[in-house]
Amino acid sequence: MLVRRHFLQGLVVAAGALGGCASASSGQSSTPSGRGLTAENLDDILIGSSYLGCGGGGSLAEARELIRSDLANGHVFSLIGVDQLADDDRVACPYALASLAPVSEDMQARLDRIENKIEAPTLDAFRLLERHMGTPFSGVIMGEIGPLSLAEGLSCAARLGIPSLDADTVGRATPEINQHSVRVAGHPLTPAAGVTYFGDEVVLQGVQDPSREEDIFRALSVVSQLVGVADAPITGAVAKSEGALVKGSVSLAMAIGAAVREARASGADPIEAARAAGDGYELFTGEVTGFTWRDEDGFLVGDLTLSGTDRFEGQSMLLDYKNEHLVARRNGDVIATCPDLITVIDRQTCEGVNNPDFVEGQAVVVLGMKCDPLWRRDAGLEVFHPRYFGYDVDYVPIEQRLP
């Protein structure tokens, strides 16, 4: 059972992979200076990412703890726009791939005998890729917009002493590496570097098909429990090109989180403020009446049933998810699908609910938002539409489905 940047039954895939590492500069003398991020900015970003994460991307509580620890240890966070990169700068995307597959006693004994285990494989993978490329990197690409996934990227950049990019590869959280803007834009994700807890170092120079990268690192994870990965070492010129990255996504998360915070302070409705900040739609208001979940090859697959309240009294909603919410049906009619965003917000906390952390009777609001335009192009829809995930539903833009 394997997970990439995703979380099952409360397992944190990569928080440990970032732990225990002292702050270190990558050595880039021309690294662009960015906007400093305060503790308030960072919490706004994490809250906003819980709206954009679509029920995936990891625990908000774990994300807050990771950032809190970094701040307590004196790490400095900064954010730069993609347009601040020079054309010949290099940036890359770090993440961790963990295996939940059981380890045999013989394998465990051999692993236990290995000395000098690596404390921060993801950071070491980033450095290994720098060495392989022969140049220090100028910034960190966020892998996806979800609480812990985003916190991992921010933390990695802070500990390396370089800025985070105000951009990611999706604009939300997604189930698979195939939903990766760099790949969809036609650029290779390789060379890619992997480092295990046990000091094994691998550089994947190239693959015949982009999906093979995940297959190969997944196999390495099975025999190593976890592998830290860094991939998509693109130039500043590529990063700035149309469709290569979802630009401004971290700022959007921060704007949504700030809207929630300010509405709380003023006595306004935080969820409505977040909806407006994200230019979204209220799809449903109701209570949790049932939910299912199961593991399918490392993916969290299930559904969520809601009974309507307020203006949706007497109505029902069914949400299908594979790690993230992918299809929403109201009274049996499809009203939103991926790649557009579908997210469930707790009415008490005004924060996104991570799948499958639902409670019977929980009061929630379901919001929908438009995806980044790159996912509505043919190349994006090829790997990110309902039928790709096995649902017998066509993609229709959310604004066309709603009355």
Short mmCIF file of N, CA and C in Angstrom, two decimals, residues 181-346:
data_model
loop_
_atom_site.label_atom_id
_atom_site.label_comp_id
_atom_site.label_asym_id
_atom_site.label_seq_id
_atom_site.Cartn_x
_atom_site.Cartn_y
_atom_site.Cartn_z
N SER A 181 1.40 19.79 -13.65
CA SER A 181 1.40 20.78 -14.72
C SER A 181 2.66 20.73 -15.59
N VAL A 182 3.81 20.45 -14.99
CA VAL A 182 5.04 20.42 -15.77
C VAL A 182 4.95 19.32 -16.83
N ARG A 183 4.44 18.17 -16.42
CA ARG A 183 4.26 17.07 -17.37
C ARG A 183 3.23 17.45 -18.44
N VAL A 184 2.09 18.00 -18.02
CA VAL A 184 1.02 18.34 -18.97
C VAL A 184 1.51 19.38 -19.98
N ALA A 185 2.40 20.26 -19.55
CA ALA A 185 2.94 21.28 -20.44
C ALA A 185 3.99 20.72 -21.40
N GLY A 186 4.31 19.43 -21.25
CA GLY A 186 5.23 18.79 -22.19
C GLY A 186 6.68 18.80 -21.78
N HIS A 187 6.95 19.14 -20.52
CA HIS A 187 8.33 19.17 -20.04
C HIS A 187 8.62 17.93 -19.20
N PRO A 188 9.82 17.38 -19.26
CA PRO A 188 10.14 16.18 -18.49
C PRO A 188 10.21 16.46 -16.99
N LEU A 189 9.82 15.47 -16.20
CA LEU A 189 9.96 15.57 -14.74
C LEU A 189 11.34 15.12 -14.29
N THR A 190 12.08 14.52 -15.19
CA THR A 190 13.43 14.06 -14.89
C THR A 190 14.45 15.04 -15.45
N PRO A 191 15.70 14.98 -14.93
CA PRO A 191 16.21 14.09 -13.91
C PRO A 191 15.47 14.26 -12.58
N ALA A 192 15.38 13.16 -11.83
CA ALA A 192 14.77 13.18 -10.51
C ALA A 192 15.68 12.41 -9.57
N ALA A 193 15.72 12.84 -8.33
CA ALA A 193 16.60 12.22 -7.34
C ALA A 193 15.78 11.64 -6.21
N GLY A 194 16.23 10.51 -5.68
CA GLY A 194 15.59 9.88 -4.54
C GLY A 194 16.61 9.50 -3.48
N VAL A 195 16.25 9.70 -2.22
CA VAL A 195 17.11 9.33 -1.09
C VAL A 195 16.25 8.63 -0.05
N THR A 196 16.71 7.50 0.46
CA THR A 196 15.98 6.76 1.48
C THR A 196 16.52 7.10 2.87
N TYR A 197 15.77 6.65 3.89
CA TYR A 197 16.24 6.82 5.27
C TYR A 197 17.59 6.16 5.50
N PHE A 198 17.95 5.19 4.65
CA PHE A 198 19.12 4.37 4.89
C PHE A 198 20.32 4.82 4.07
N GLY A 199 20.21 6.02 3.48
CA GLY A 199 21.34 6.59 2.78
C GLY A 199 21.49 6.18 1.34
N ASP A 200 20.54 5.39 0.82
CA ASP A 200 20.58 5.02 -0.59
C ASP A 200 20.27 6.26 -1.43
N GLU A 201 21.04 6.48 -2.48
CA GLU A 201 20.85 7.63 -3.36
C GLU A 201 20.65 7.15 -4.79
N VAL A 202 19.59 7.64 -5.42
CA VAL A 202 19.25 7.24 -6.78
C VAL A 202 18.97 8.49 -7.60
N VAL A 203 19.52 8.54 -8.81
CA VAL A 203 19.17 9.58 -9.76
C VAL A 203 18.53 8.92 -10.96
N LEU A 204 17.31 9.32 -11.25
CA LEU A 204 16.58 8.82 -12.40
C LEU A 204 16.79 9.80 -13.54
N GLN A 205 17.64 9.42 -14.48
CA GLN A 205 18.02 10.35 -15.54
C GLN A 205 16.88 10.59 -16.52
N GLY A 206 16.12 9.55 -16.82
CA GLY A 206 15.03 9.71 -17.76
C GLY A 206 14.13 8.49 -17.74
N VAL A 207 12.93 8.62 -18.28
CA VAL A 207 11.96 7.53 -18.36
C VAL A 207 11.29 7.55 -19.73
N GLN A 208 10.81 6.39 -20.17
CA GLN A 208 10.12 6.31 -21.45
C GLN A 208 8.74 6.95 -21.39
N ASP A 209 8.09 6.84 -20.22
CA ASP A 209 6.77 7.42 -20.00
C ASP A 209 6.80 8.11 -18.64
N PRO A 210 6.24 9.32 -18.54
CA PRO A 210 6.32 10.06 -17.26
C PRO A 210 5.78 9.29 -16.07
N SER A 211 4.75 8.45 -16.27
CA SER A 211 4.18 7.72 -15.14
C SER A 211 5.15 6.71 -14.56
N ARG A 212 6.19 6.35 -15.32
CA ARG A 212 7.17 5.39 -14.82
C ARG A 212 7.97 5.94 -13.65
N GLU A 213 8.09 7.26 -13.56
CA GLU A 213 8.84 7.84 -12.43
C GLU A 213 8.22 7.41 -11.11
N GLU A 214 6.90 7.54 -11.00
CA GLU A 214 6.26 7.15 -9.76
C GLU A 214 6.37 5.65 -9.53
N ASP A 215 6.25 4.85 -10.58
CA ASP A 215 6.38 3.40 -10.43
C ASP A 215 7.74 3.02 -9.85
N ILE A 216 8.78 3.65 -10.37
CA ILE A 216 10.14 3.31 -9.95
C ILE A 216 10.40 3.74 -8.51
N PHE A 217 10.05 4.98 -8.18
CA PHE A 217 10.26 5.43 -6.81
C PHE A 217 9.33 4.70 -5.84
N ARG A 218 8.16 4.30 -6.31
CA ARG A 218 7.25 3.52 -5.47
C ARG A 218 7.89 2.20 -5.10
N ALA A 219 8.52 1.53 -6.07
CA ALA A 219 9.20 0.27 -5.78
C ALA A 219 10.33 0.47 -4.78
N LEU A 220 11.07 1.56 -4.92
CA LEU A 220 12.13 1.86 -3.97
C LEU A 220 11.56 2.11 -2.58
N SER A 221 10.40 2.74 -2.52
CA SER A 221 9.76 2.99 -1.24
C SER A 221 9.37 1.69 -0.54
N VAL A 222 8.91 0.70 -1.32
CA VAL A 222 8.48 -0.58 -0.74
C VAL A 222 9.62 -1.24 0.03
N VAL A 223 10.83 -1.16 -0.48
CA VAL A 223 11.97 -1.82 0.18
C VAL A 223 12.70 -0.88 1.13
N SER A 224 12.18 0.35 1.29
CA SER A 224 12.88 1.33 2.12
C SER A 224 11.96 2.07 3.08
N GLN A 225 10.67 1.79 3.04
CA GLN A 225 9.66 2.42 3.88
C GLN A 225 9.32 3.83 3.44
N LEU A 226 10.32 4.62 3.07
CA LEU A 226 10.08 5.98 2.58
C LEU A 226 11.24 6.41 1.71
N VAL A 227 10.91 7.15 0.66
CA VAL A 227 11.95 7.76 -0.17
C VAL A 227 11.60 9.23 -0.35
N GLY A 228 12.58 10.09 -0.09
CA GLY A 228 12.43 11.50 -0.40
C GLY A 228 12.78 11.72 -1.86
N VAL A 229 11.98 12.54 -2.53
CA VAL A 229 12.15 12.74 -3.97
C VAL A 229 12.22 14.23 -4.29
N ALA A 230 13.01 14.56 -5.28
CA ALA A 230 13.00 15.91 -5.88
C ALA A 230 12.95 15.73 -7.39
N ASP A 231 11.99 16.39 -8.03
CA ASP A 231 11.88 16.25 -9.49
C ASP A 231 11.51 17.58 -10.12
N ALA A 232 11.24 17.54 -11.41
CA ALA A 232 10.88 18.72 -12.21
C ALA A 232 11.88 19.87 -12.05
N PRO A 233 13.17 19.61 -12.30
CA PRO A 233 14.17 20.69 -12.17
C PRO A 233 14.16 21.60 -13.39
N ILE A 234 13.16 22.47 -13.44
CA ILE A 234 12.96 23.31 -14.62
C ILE A 234 13.70 24.65 -14.47
N THR A 235 13.91 25.30 -15.59
CA THR A 235 14.55 26.61 -15.58
C THR A 235 13.52 27.69 -15.27
N GLY A 236 14.04 28.86 -14.95
CA GLY A 236 13.14 29.99 -14.74
C GLY A 236 12.34 30.30 -15.99
N ALA A 237 12.95 30.14 -17.15
CA ALA A 237 12.24 30.40 -18.40
C ALA A 237 11.05 29.46 -18.56
N VAL A 238 11.27 28.17 -18.26
CA VAL A 238 10.17 27.21 -18.34
C VAL A 238 9.12 27.52 -17.29
N ALA A 239 9.55 27.82 -16.07
CA ALA A 239 8.60 28.12 -14.99
C ALA A 239 7.69 29.28 -15.36
N LYS A 240 8.23 30.24 -16.06
CA LYS A 240 7.45 31.43 -16.44
C LYS A 240 6.58 31.20 -17.67
N SER A 241 6.81 30.12 -18.40
CA SER A 241 6.05 29.87 -19.62
C SER A 241 4.61 29.48 -19.29
N GLU A 242 3.72 29.69 -20.24
CA GLU A 242 2.29 29.47 -20.01
C GLU A 242 2.00 28.00 -19.73
N GLY A 243 1.29 27.76 -18.63
CA GLY A 243 0.82 26.43 -18.32
C GLY A 243 1.80 25.51 -17.63
N ALA A 244 3.05 25.94 -17.45
CA ALA A 244 4.03 25.05 -16.81
C ALA A 244 3.75 24.91 -15.32
N LEU A 245 3.30 25.99 -14.68
CA LEU A 245 2.96 25.98 -13.26
C LEU A 245 1.66 26.74 -13.06
N VAL A 246 1.00 26.45 -11.95
CA VAL A 246 -0.18 27.23 -11.56
C VAL A 246 0.33 28.40 -10.73
N LYS A 247 0.39 29.55 -11.34
CA LYS A 247 1.01 30.71 -10.71
C LYS A 247 0.04 31.42 -9.75
N GLY A 248 0.59 31.94 -8.64
CA GLY A 248 -0.21 32.69 -7.69
C GLY A 248 -1.04 31.85 -6.76
N SER A 249 -0.83 30.53 -6.76
CA SER A 249 -1.68 29.64 -5.96
C SER A 249 -1.45 29.78 -4.46
N VAL A 250 -0.22 30.06 -4.05
CA VAL A 250 0.04 30.25 -2.63
C VAL A 250 -0.59 31.56 -2.16
N SER A 251 -0.50 32.60 -2.98
CA SER A 251 -1.16 33.87 -2.65
C SER A 251 -2.67 33.71 -2.56
N LEU A 252 -3.24 32.87 -3.44
CA LEU A 252 -4.68 32.62 -3.37
C LEU A 252 -5.04 31.94 -2.06
N ALA A 253 -4.27 30.94 -1.67
CA ALA A 253 -4.52 30.28 -0.38
C ALA A 253 -4.43 31.29 0.76
N MET A 254 -3.44 32.18 0.71
CA MET A 254 -3.28 33.18 1.76
C MET A 254 -4.46 34.15 1.78
N ALA A 255 -4.96 34.54 0.61
CA ALA A 255 -6.11 35.45 0.54
C ALA A 255 -7.36 34.80 1.12
N ILE A 256 -7.57 33.53 0.83
CA ILE A 256 -8.73 32.82 1.38
C ILE A 256 -8.61 32.71 2.89
N GLY A 257 -7.43 32.33 3.37
CA GLY A 257 -7.23 32.22 4.82
C GLY A 257 -7.38 33.55 5.53
N ALA A 258 -6.88 34.63 4.91
CA ALA A 258 -7.02 35.95 5.51
C ALA A 258 -8.48 36.37 5.56
N ALA A 259 -9.24 36.01 4.52
CA ALA A 259 -10.68 36.34 4.51
C ALA A 259 -11.39 35.64 5.66
N VAL A 260 -11.04 34.39 5.92
CA VAL A 260 -11.62 33.65 7.05
C VAL A 260 -11.28 34.33 8.36
N ARG A 261 -10.00 34.67 8.54
CA ARG A 261 -9.54 35.30 9.79
C ARG A 261 -10.22 36.65 10.01
N GLU A 262 -10.28 37.46 8.98
CA GLU A 262 -10.87 38.79 9.12
C GLU A 262 -12.37 38.72 9.36
N ALA A 263 -13.05 37.76 8.72
CA ALA A 263 -14.49 37.61 8.95
C ALA A 263 -14.78 37.17 10.38
N ARG A 264 -13.96 36.29 10.91
CA ARG A 264 -14.11 35.88 12.30
C ARG A 264 -14.00 37.09 13.22
N ALA A 265 -13.00 37.92 12.95
CA ALA A 265 -12.76 39.08 13.81
C ALA A 265 -13.90 40.10 13.73
N SER A 266 -14.54 40.22 12.60
CA SER A 266 -15.59 41.22 12.41
C SER A 266 -16.99 40.70 12.67
N GLY A 267 -17.11 39.39 12.92
CA GLY A 267 -18.42 38.80 13.14
C GLY A 267 -19.17 38.44 11.87
N ALA A 268 -18.49 38.51 10.73
CA ALA A 268 -19.11 38.12 9.46
C ALA A 268 -19.02 36.60 9.30
N ASP A 269 -19.57 36.08 8.22
CA ASP A 269 -19.56 34.64 7.94
C ASP A 269 -18.22 34.26 7.29
N PRO A 270 -17.35 33.53 8.00
CA PRO A 270 -16.03 33.20 7.44
C PRO A 270 -16.10 32.35 6.18
N ILE A 271 -17.03 31.40 6.12
CA ILE A 271 -17.10 30.52 4.96
C ILE A 271 -17.56 31.30 3.73
N GLU A 272 -18.51 32.20 3.91
CA GLU A 272 -18.94 33.04 2.79
C GLU A 272 -17.80 33.95 2.35
N ALA A 273 -17.03 34.46 3.31
CA ALA A 273 -15.89 35.31 2.95
C ALA A 273 -14.86 34.52 2.15
N ALA A 274 -14.63 33.27 2.54
CA ALA A 274 -13.70 32.42 1.81
C ALA A 274 -14.22 32.12 0.41
N ARG A 275 -15.51 31.84 0.31
CA ARG A 275 -16.10 31.57 -1.00
C ARG A 275 -15.90 32.75 -1.95
N ALA A 276 -16.15 33.95 -1.43
CA ALA A 276 -15.98 35.15 -2.25
C ALA A 276 -14.52 35.35 -2.64
N ALA A 277 -13.60 35.12 -1.69
CA ALA A 277 -12.17 35.30 -1.97
C ALA A 277 -11.69 34.32 -3.02
N GLY A 278 -12.28 33.13 -3.05
CA GLY A 278 -11.90 32.13 -4.04
C GLY A 278 -12.76 32.12 -5.28
N ASP A 279 -13.67 33.10 -5.40
CA ASP A 279 -14.57 33.21 -6.54
C ASP A 279 -15.29 31.88 -6.76
N GLY A 280 -15.81 31.33 -5.65
CA GLY A 280 -16.42 30.01 -5.70
C GLY A 280 -17.93 30.02 -5.63
N TYR A 281 -18.48 28.82 -5.42
CA TYR A 281 -19.93 28.61 -5.41
C TYR A 281 -20.32 27.81 -4.17
N GLU A 282 -21.42 28.16 -3.56
CA GLU A 282 -21.96 27.33 -2.49
C GLU A 282 -22.79 26.23 -3.14
N LEU A 283 -22.36 24.98 -2.98
CA LEU A 283 -23.04 23.85 -3.60
C LEU A 283 -24.06 23.21 -2.68
N PHE A 284 -23.84 23.30 -1.36
CA PHE A 284 -24.73 22.61 -0.44
C PHE A 284 -24.41 23.02 0.99
N THR A 285 -25.43 22.99 1.82
CA THR A 285 -25.29 23.14 3.26
C THR A 285 -26.06 22.00 3.91
N GLY A 286 -25.41 21.28 4.80
CA GLY A 286 -26.11 20.14 5.38
C GLY A 286 -25.36 19.49 6.52
N GLU A 287 -25.79 18.27 6.86
CA GLU A 287 -25.18 17.48 7.92
C GLU A 287 -24.73 16.13 7.38
N VAL A 288 -23.66 15.62 7.94
CA VAL A 288 -23.14 14.31 7.53
C VAL A 288 -24.09 13.22 8.03
N THR A 289 -24.60 12.41 7.11
CA THR A 289 -25.48 11.31 7.48
C THR A 289 -24.84 9.95 7.24
N GLY A 290 -23.75 9.91 6.50
CA GLY A 290 -23.06 8.64 6.28
C GLY A 290 -21.82 8.84 5.45
N PHE A 291 -20.87 7.91 5.59
CA PHE A 291 -19.67 7.97 4.77
C PHE A 291 -19.00 6.60 4.77
N THR A 292 -18.27 6.32 3.69
CA THR A 292 -17.51 5.08 3.58
C THR A 292 -16.09 5.42 3.17
N TRP A 293 -15.17 4.52 3.47
CA TRP A 293 -13.83 4.66 2.92
C TRP A 293 -13.16 3.29 2.92
N ARG A 294 -12.25 3.12 1.98
CA ARG A 294 -11.49 1.88 1.88
C ARG A 294 -10.16 2.19 1.20
N ASP A 295 -9.22 1.29 1.36
CA ASP A 295 -7.95 1.43 0.68
C ASP A 295 -7.99 0.66 -0.63
N GLU A 296 -7.62 1.33 -1.70
CA GLU A 296 -7.46 0.69 -3.00
C GLU A 296 -6.10 1.04 -3.54
N ASP A 297 -5.15 0.10 -3.39
CA ASP A 297 -3.79 0.30 -3.89
C ASP A 297 -3.16 1.58 -3.37
N GLY A 298 -3.42 1.87 -2.09
CA GLY A 298 -2.81 3.03 -1.48
C GLY A 298 -3.61 4.31 -1.61
N PHE A 299 -4.73 4.28 -2.32
CA PHE A 299 -5.59 5.44 -2.43
C PHE A 299 -6.77 5.29 -1.48
N LEU A 300 -7.18 6.40 -0.91
CA LEU A 300 -8.34 6.44 -0.03
C LEU A 300 -9.58 6.68 -0.89
N VAL A 301 -10.43 5.67 -1.01
CA VAL A 301 -11.58 5.73 -1.90
C VAL A 301 -12.86 5.61 -1.08
N GLY A 302 -13.81 6.49 -1.32
CA GLY A 302 -15.06 6.40 -0.57
C GLY A 302 -16.08 7.43 -1.03
N ASP A 303 -17.13 7.57 -0.23
CA ASP A 303 -18.15 8.57 -0.53
C ASP A 303 -18.67 9.18 0.76
N LEU A 304 -19.33 10.31 0.61
CA LEU A 304 -19.86 11.06 1.73
C LEU A 304 -21.30 11.46 1.40
N THR A 305 -22.23 11.17 2.33
CA THR A 305 -23.64 11.49 2.13
C THR A 305 -24.05 12.59 3.09
N LEU A 306 -24.74 13.61 2.56
CA LEU A 306 -25.18 14.76 3.35
C LEU A 306 -26.68 14.94 3.23
N SER A 307 -27.30 15.38 4.30
CA SER A 307 -28.71 15.75 4.31
C SER A 307 -28.81 17.26 4.44
N GLY A 308 -29.62 17.90 3.61
CA GLY A 308 -29.63 19.35 3.51
C GLY A 308 -30.22 20.07 4.69
N THR A 309 -29.69 21.25 4.93
CA THR A 309 -30.22 22.17 5.95
C THR A 309 -30.35 23.54 5.32
N ASP A 310 -30.97 24.48 6.07
CA ASP A 310 -31.14 25.85 5.58
C ASP A 310 -31.86 25.84 4.23
N ARG A 311 -31.35 26.51 3.24
CA ARG A 311 -32.05 26.58 1.96
C ARG A 311 -32.01 25.26 1.20
N PHE A 312 -31.23 24.29 1.69
CA PHE A 312 -31.17 22.97 1.05
C PHE A 312 -31.96 21.93 1.85
N GLU A 313 -32.81 22.39 2.78
CA GLU A 313 -33.64 21.49 3.57
C GLU A 313 -34.42 20.55 2.65
N GLY A 314 -34.41 19.25 3.00
CA GLY A 314 -35.14 18.27 2.22
C GLY A 314 -34.37 17.73 1.02
N GLN A 315 -33.16 18.24 0.79
CA GLN A 315 -32.36 17.79 -0.33
C GLN A 315 -31.20 16.91 0.17
N SER A 316 -30.50 16.28 -0.76
CA SER A 316 -29.39 15.41 -0.40
C SER A 316 -28.20 15.66 -1.31
N MET A 317 -27.02 15.28 -0.82
CA MET A 317 -25.81 15.37 -1.64
C MET A 317 -24.96 14.12 -1.41
N LEU A 318 -24.37 13.63 -2.50
CA LEU A 318 -23.43 12.51 -2.46
C LEU A 318 -22.13 12.95 -3.09
N LEU A 319 -21.03 12.79 -2.35
CA LEU A 319 -19.69 13.15 -2.85
C LEU A 319 -18.87 11.87 -2.98
N ASP A 320 -18.23 11.69 -4.13
CA ASP A 320 -17.31 10.57 -4.35
C ASP A 320 -15.88 11.10 -4.30
N TYR A 321 -15.01 10.37 -3.62
CA TYR A 321 -13.62 10.82 -3.55
C TYR A 321 -12.63 9.68 -3.74
N LYS A 322 -11.50 10.03 -4.31
CA LYS A 322 -10.31 9.18 -4.38
C LYS A 322 -9.19 10.06 -3.86
N ASN A 323 -8.93 9.95 -2.57
CA ASN A 323 -8.09 10.90 -1.82
C ASN A 323 -8.78 12.27 -1.76
N GLU A 324 -9.08 12.87 -2.91
CA GLU A 324 -9.78 14.15 -2.96
C GLU A 324 -11.18 13.97 -3.53
N HIS A 325 -12.08 14.91 -3.22
CA HIS A 325 -13.43 14.88 -3.79
C HIS A 325 -13.35 15.10 -5.30
N LEU A 326 -14.01 14.21 -6.05
CA LEU A 326 -13.93 14.24 -7.50
C LEU A 326 -15.28 14.44 -8.19
N VAL A 327 -16.38 14.01 -7.57
CA VAL A 327 -17.70 14.15 -8.16
C VAL A 327 -18.69 14.53 -7.07
N ALA A 328 -19.55 15.51 -7.34
CA ALA A 328 -20.61 15.92 -6.40
C ALA A 328 -21.96 15.80 -7.09
N ARG A 329 -22.87 15.08 -6.42
CA ARG A 329 -24.24 14.93 -6.93
C ARG A 329 -25.22 15.51 -5.93
N ARG A 330 -26.09 16.39 -6.39
CA ARG A 330 -27.14 16.96 -5.54
C ARG A 330 -28.48 16.42 -6.03
N ASN A 331 -29.18 15.74 -5.13
CA ASN A 331 -30.47 15.12 -5.48
C ASN A 331 -30.32 14.20 -6.68
N GLY A 332 -29.16 13.55 -6.77
CA GLY A 332 -28.91 12.59 -7.85
C GLY A 332 -28.33 13.19 -9.11
N ASP A 333 -28.30 14.50 -9.23
CA ASP A 333 -27.78 15.16 -10.43
C ASP A 333 -26.35 15.65 -10.19
N VAL A 334 -25.47 15.38 -11.15
CA VAL A 334 -24.09 15.84 -11.04
C VAL A 334 -24.06 17.36 -11.16
N ILE A 335 -23.43 18.02 -10.17
CA ILE A 335 -23.35 19.48 -10.23
C ILE A 335 -21.91 19.98 -10.27
N ALA A 336 -20.95 19.09 -10.02
CA ALA A 336 -19.54 19.49 -10.09
C ALA A 336 -18.67 18.25 -10.18
N THR A 337 -17.58 18.34 -10.93
CA THR A 337 -16.62 17.25 -11.04
C THR A 337 -15.21 17.82 -11.12
N CYS A 338 -14.23 16.95 -10.89
CA CYS A 338 -12.85 17.33 -11.18
C CYS A 338 -12.72 17.58 -12.68
N PRO A 339 -11.80 18.43 -13.10
CA PRO A 339 -10.75 19.05 -12.30
C PRO A 339 -11.17 20.28 -11.50
N ASP A 340 -12.44 20.73 -11.62
CA ASP A 340 -12.88 21.81 -10.75
C ASP A 340 -12.83 21.34 -9.29
N LEU A 341 -12.78 22.29 -8.39
CA LEU A 341 -12.57 21.98 -6.97
C LEU A 341 -13.89 21.75 -6.26
N ILE A 342 -13.94 20.70 -5.45
CA ILE A 342 -15.07 20.41 -4.58
C ILE A 342 -14.51 20.24 -3.19
N THR A 343 -14.98 21.01 -2.24
CA THR A 343 -14.39 20.98 -0.90
C THR A 343 -15.47 21.07 0.17
N VAL A 344 -15.25 20.35 1.27
CA VAL A 344 -16.21 20.30 2.37
C VAL A 344 -15.63 21.07 3.56
N ILE A 345 -16.40 22.03 4.07
CA ILE A 345 -15.94 22.91 5.13
C ILE A 345 -16.76 22.69 6.40
N ASP A 346 -16.10 22.53 7.52
CA ASP A 346 -16.77 22.38 8.81
C ASP A 346 -17.35 23.73 9.24
#
